[in-house]
PDB file of C-alpha atoms in Angstrom:
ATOM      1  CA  UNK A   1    -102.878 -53.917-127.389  1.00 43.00           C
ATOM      2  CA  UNK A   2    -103.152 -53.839-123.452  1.00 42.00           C
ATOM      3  CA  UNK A   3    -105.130 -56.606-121.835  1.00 41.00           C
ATOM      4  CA  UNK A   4    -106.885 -55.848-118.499  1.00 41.00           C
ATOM      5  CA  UNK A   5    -104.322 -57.907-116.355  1.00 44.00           C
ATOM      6  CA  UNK A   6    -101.851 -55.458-117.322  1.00 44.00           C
ATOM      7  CA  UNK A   7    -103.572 -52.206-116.491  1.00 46.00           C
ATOM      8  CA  UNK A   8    -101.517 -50.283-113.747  1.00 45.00           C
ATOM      9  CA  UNK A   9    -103.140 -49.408-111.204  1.00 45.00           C
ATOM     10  CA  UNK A  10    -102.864 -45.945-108.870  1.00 41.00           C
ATOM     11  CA  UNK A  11    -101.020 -45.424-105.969  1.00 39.00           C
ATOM     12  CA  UNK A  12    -102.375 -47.209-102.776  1.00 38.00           C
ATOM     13  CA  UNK A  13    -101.869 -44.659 -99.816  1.00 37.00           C
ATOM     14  CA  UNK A  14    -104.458 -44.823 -97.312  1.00 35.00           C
ATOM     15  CA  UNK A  15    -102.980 -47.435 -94.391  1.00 37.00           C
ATOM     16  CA  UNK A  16     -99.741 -47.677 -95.789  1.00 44.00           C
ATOM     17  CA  UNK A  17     -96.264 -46.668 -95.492  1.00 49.00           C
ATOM     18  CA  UNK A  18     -94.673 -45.736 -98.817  1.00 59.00           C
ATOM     19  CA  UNK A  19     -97.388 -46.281-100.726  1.00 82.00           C
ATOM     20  CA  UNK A  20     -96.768 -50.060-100.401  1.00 90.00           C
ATOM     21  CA  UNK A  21     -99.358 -52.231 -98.048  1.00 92.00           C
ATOM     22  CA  UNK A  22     -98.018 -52.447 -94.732  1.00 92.00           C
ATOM     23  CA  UNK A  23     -97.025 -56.146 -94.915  1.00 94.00           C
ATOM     24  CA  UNK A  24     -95.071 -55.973 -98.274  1.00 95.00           C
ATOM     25  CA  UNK A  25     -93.371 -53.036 -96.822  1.00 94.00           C
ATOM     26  CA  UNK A  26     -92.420 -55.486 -93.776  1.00 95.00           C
ATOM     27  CA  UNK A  27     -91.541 -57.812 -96.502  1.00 96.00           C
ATOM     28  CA  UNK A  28     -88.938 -55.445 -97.892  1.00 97.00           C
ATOM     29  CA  UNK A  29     -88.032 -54.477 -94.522  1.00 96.00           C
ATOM     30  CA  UNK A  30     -86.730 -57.937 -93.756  1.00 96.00           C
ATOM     31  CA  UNK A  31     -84.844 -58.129 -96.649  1.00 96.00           C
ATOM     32  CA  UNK A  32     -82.728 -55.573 -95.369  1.00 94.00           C
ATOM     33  CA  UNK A  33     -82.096 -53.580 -98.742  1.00 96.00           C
ATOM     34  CA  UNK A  34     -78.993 -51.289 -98.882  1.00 95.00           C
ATOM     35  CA  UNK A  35     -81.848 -48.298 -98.952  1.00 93.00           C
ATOM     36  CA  UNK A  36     -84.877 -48.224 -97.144  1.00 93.00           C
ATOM     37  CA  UNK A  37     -87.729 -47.751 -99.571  1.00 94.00           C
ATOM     38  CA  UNK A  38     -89.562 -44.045 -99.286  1.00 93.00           C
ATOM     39  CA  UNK A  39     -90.951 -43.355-102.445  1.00 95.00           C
ATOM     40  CA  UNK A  40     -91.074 -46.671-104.453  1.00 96.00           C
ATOM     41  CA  UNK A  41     -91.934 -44.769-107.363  1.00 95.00           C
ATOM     42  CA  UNK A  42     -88.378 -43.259-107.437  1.00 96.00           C
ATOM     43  CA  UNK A  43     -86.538 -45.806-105.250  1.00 97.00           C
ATOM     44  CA  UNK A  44     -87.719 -48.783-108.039  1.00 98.00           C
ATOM     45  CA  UNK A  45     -87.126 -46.227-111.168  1.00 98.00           C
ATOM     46  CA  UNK A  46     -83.251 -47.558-111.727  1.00 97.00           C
ATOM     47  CA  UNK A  47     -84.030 -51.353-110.896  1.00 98.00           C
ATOM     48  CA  UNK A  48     -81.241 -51.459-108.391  1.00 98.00           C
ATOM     49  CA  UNK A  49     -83.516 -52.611-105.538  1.00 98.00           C
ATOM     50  CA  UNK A  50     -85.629 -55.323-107.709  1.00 98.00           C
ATOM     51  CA  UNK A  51     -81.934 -56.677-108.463  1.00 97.00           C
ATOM     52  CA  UNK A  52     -81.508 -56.204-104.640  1.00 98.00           C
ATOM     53  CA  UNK A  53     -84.895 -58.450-104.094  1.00 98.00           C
ATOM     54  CA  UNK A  54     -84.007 -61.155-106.422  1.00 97.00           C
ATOM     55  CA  UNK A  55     -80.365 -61.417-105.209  1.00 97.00           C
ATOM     56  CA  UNK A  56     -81.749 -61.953-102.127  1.00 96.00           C
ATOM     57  CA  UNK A  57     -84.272 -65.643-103.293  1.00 96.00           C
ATOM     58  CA  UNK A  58     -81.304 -65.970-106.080  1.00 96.00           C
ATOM     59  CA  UNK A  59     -77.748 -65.637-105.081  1.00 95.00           C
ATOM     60  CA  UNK A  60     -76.463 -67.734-107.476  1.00 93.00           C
ATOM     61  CA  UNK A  61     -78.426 -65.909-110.541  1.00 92.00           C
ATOM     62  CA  UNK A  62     -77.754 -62.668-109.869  1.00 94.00           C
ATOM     63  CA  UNK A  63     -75.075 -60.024-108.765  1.00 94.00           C
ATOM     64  CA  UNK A  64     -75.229 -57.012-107.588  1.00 95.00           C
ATOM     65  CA  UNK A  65     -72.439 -56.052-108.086  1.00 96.00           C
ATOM     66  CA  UNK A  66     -73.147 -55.738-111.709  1.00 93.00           C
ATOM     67  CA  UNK A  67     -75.837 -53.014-111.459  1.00 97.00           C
ATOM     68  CA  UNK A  68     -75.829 -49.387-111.336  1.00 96.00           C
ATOM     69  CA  UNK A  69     -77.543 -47.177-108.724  1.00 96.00           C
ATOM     70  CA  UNK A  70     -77.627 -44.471-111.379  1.00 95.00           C
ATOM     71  CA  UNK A  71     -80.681 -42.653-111.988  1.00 95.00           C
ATOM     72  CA  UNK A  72     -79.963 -41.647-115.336  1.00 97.00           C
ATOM     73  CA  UNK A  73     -81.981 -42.977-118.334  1.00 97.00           C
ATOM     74  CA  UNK A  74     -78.841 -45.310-119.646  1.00 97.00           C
ATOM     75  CA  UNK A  75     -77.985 -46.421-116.258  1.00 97.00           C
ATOM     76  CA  UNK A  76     -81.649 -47.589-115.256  1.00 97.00           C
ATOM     77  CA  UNK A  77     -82.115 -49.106-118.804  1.00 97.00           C
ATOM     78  CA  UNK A  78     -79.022 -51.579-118.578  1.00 97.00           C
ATOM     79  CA  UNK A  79     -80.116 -52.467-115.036  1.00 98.00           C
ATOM     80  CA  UNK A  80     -83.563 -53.503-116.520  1.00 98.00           C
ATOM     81  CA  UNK A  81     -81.623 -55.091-119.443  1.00 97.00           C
ATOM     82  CA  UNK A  82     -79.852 -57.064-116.992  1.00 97.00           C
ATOM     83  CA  UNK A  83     -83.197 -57.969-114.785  1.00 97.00           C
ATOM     84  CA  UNK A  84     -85.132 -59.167-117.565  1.00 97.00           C
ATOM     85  CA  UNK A  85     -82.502 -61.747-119.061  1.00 96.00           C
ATOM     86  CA  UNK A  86     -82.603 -62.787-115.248  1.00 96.00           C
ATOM     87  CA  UNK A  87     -86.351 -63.009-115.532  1.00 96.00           C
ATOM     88  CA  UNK A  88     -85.969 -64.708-118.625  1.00 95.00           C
ATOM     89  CA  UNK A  89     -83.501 -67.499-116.584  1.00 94.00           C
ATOM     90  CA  UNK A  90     -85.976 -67.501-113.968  1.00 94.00           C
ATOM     91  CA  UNK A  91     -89.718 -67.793-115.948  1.00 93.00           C
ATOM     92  CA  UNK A  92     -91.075 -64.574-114.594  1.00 93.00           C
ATOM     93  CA  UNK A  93     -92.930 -62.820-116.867  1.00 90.00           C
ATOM     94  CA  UNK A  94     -92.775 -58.845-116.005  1.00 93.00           C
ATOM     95  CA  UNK A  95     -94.337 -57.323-119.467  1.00 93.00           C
ATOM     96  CA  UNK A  96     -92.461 -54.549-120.856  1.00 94.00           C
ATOM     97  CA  UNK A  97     -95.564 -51.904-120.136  1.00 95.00           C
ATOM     98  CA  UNK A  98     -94.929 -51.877-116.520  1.00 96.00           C
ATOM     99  CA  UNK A  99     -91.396 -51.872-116.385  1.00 97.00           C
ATOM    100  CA  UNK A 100     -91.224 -49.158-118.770  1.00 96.00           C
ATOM    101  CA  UNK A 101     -93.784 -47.241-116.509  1.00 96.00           C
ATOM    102  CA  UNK A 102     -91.598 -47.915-113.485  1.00 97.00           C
ATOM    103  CA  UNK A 103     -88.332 -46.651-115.073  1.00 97.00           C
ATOM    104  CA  UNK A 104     -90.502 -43.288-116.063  1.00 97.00           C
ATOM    105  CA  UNK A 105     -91.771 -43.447-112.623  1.00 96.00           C
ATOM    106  CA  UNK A 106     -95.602 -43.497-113.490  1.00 95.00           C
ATOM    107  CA  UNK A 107     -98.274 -43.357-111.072  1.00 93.00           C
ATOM    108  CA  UNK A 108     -98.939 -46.593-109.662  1.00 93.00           C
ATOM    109  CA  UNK A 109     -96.242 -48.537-111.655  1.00 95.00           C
ATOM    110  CA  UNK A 110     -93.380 -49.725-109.165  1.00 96.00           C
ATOM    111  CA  UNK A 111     -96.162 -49.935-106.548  1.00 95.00           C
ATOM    112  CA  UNK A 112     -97.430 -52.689-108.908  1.00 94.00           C
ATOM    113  CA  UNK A 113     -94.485 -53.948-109.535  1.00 96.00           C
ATOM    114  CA  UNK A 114     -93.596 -54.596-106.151  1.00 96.00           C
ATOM    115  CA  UNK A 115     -96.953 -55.669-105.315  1.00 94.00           C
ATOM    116  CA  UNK A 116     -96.421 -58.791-108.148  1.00 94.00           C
ATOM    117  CA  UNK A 117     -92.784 -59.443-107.075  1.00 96.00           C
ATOM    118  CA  UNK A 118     -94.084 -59.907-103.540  1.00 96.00           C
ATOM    119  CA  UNK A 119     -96.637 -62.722-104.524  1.00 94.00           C
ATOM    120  CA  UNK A 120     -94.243 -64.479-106.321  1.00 94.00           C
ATOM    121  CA  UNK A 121     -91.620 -64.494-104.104  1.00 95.00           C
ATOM    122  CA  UNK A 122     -93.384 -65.210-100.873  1.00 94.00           C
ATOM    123  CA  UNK A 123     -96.109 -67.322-102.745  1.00 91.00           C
ATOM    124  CA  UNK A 124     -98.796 -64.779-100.548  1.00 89.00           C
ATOM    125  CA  UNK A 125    -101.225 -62.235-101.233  1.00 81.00           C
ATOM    126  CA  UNK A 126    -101.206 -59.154 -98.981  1.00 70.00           C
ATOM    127  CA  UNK A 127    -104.473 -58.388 -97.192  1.00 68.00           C
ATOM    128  CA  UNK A 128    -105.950 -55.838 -99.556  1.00 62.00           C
ATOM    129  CA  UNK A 129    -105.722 -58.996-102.248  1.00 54.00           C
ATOM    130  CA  UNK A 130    -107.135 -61.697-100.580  1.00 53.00           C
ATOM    131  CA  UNK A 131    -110.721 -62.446-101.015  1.00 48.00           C
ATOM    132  CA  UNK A 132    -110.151 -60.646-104.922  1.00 46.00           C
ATOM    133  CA  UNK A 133    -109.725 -61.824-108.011  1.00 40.00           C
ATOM    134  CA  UNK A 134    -106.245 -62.433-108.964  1.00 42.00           C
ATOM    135  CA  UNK A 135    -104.879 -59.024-110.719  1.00 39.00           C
ATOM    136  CA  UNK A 136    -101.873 -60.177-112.384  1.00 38.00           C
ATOM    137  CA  UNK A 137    -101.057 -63.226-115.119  1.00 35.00           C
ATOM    138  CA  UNK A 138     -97.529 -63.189-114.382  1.00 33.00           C
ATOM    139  CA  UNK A 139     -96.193 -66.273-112.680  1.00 35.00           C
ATOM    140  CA  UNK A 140     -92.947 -68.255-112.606  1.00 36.00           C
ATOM    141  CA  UNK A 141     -94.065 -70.783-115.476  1.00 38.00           C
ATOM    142  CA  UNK A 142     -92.592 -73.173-117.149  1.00 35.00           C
ATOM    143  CA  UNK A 143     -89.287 -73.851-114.684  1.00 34.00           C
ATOM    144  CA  UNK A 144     -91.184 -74.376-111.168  1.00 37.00           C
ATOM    145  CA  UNK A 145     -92.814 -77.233-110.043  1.00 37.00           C
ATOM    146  CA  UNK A 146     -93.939 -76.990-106.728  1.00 44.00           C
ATOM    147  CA  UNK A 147     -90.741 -78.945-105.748  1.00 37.00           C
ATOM    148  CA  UNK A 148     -88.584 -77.335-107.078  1.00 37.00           C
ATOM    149  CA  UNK A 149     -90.185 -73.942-105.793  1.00 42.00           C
ATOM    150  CA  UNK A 150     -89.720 -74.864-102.577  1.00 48.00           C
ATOM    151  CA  UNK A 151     -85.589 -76.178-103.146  1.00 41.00           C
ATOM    152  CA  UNK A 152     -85.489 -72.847-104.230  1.00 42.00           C
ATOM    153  CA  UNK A 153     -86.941 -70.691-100.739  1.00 47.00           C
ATOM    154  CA  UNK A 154     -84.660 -73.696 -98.811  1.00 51.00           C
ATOM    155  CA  UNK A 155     -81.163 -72.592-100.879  1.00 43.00           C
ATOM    156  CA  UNK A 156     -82.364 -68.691 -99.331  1.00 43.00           C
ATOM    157  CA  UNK A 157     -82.476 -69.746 -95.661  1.00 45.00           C
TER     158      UNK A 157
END
């Protein structure tokens, strides 16, 4: 059963590079990811740069080191594997719908993806979502108090 928070949407492309809004893409930009992202429905597929992301907030919880830049169904299934016990560790809540559309590169999917990985990692909605309704459920329950939200941007810089 699929609730309406966890519809994908299509592919944004008018005003944006990639796909991706123009200030997520600066967002990833900064980031300085070993690949620069041209076609996030192929460069997200494997999970490689969503380990990238989160290594980058998360040191400590993850390492890169232990994914695979394959792009063969095995290799991007073990990376996700990997990602969601780290979501698990950290209380983000990615269903399994939208992964699984990102690893079979559907439409819309990593866009999406990236698009809710941005909000909670920055704590900001890009300009296309401010002013809307909230698309997305997911947050990083349970484990983050504001406080401890905040420790956790610090440890980063």
């Amino acid at each position: 059963h699929t609730t309406p928070h966890h519809t994908i949407p299509h592919t944004r492309t008018v005003g944006t590079m990639a796909g991706l809004p123009r200030e997520v893409n600066r967002w990833l930009q900064s980031l300085d990811l070993s690949v620069p992202v041209r076609n996030p429905r192929r460069d997200f597929a494997n999970g490689f740069l969503v380990c990238e992301v989160f290594a980058r907030y998360f040191p400590q919880e993850v390492s890169v080191e232990s994914f695979d830049r394959g792009t063969a169904l095995e290799r991007k299934l073990d990376n996700w594997t990997r990602l969601q016990r780290v979501f698990a560790k950290l209380g983000v809540d990615i269903p399994q719908q939208l992964i699984d559309a990102t690893v079979h590169c559907k439409p819309g999917a990593a866009e999406h993806l990236v698009d809710i990985i941005y909000e909670l990692l920055t704590k900001r909605r890009h300009a296309s979502h401010k002013g809307k309704k909230k698309h997305v459920v997911w947050s990083l329950s349970g484990c983050c108090s504001e406080w401890w939200w905040k420790w956790m941007v610090e440890r980063r810089t």
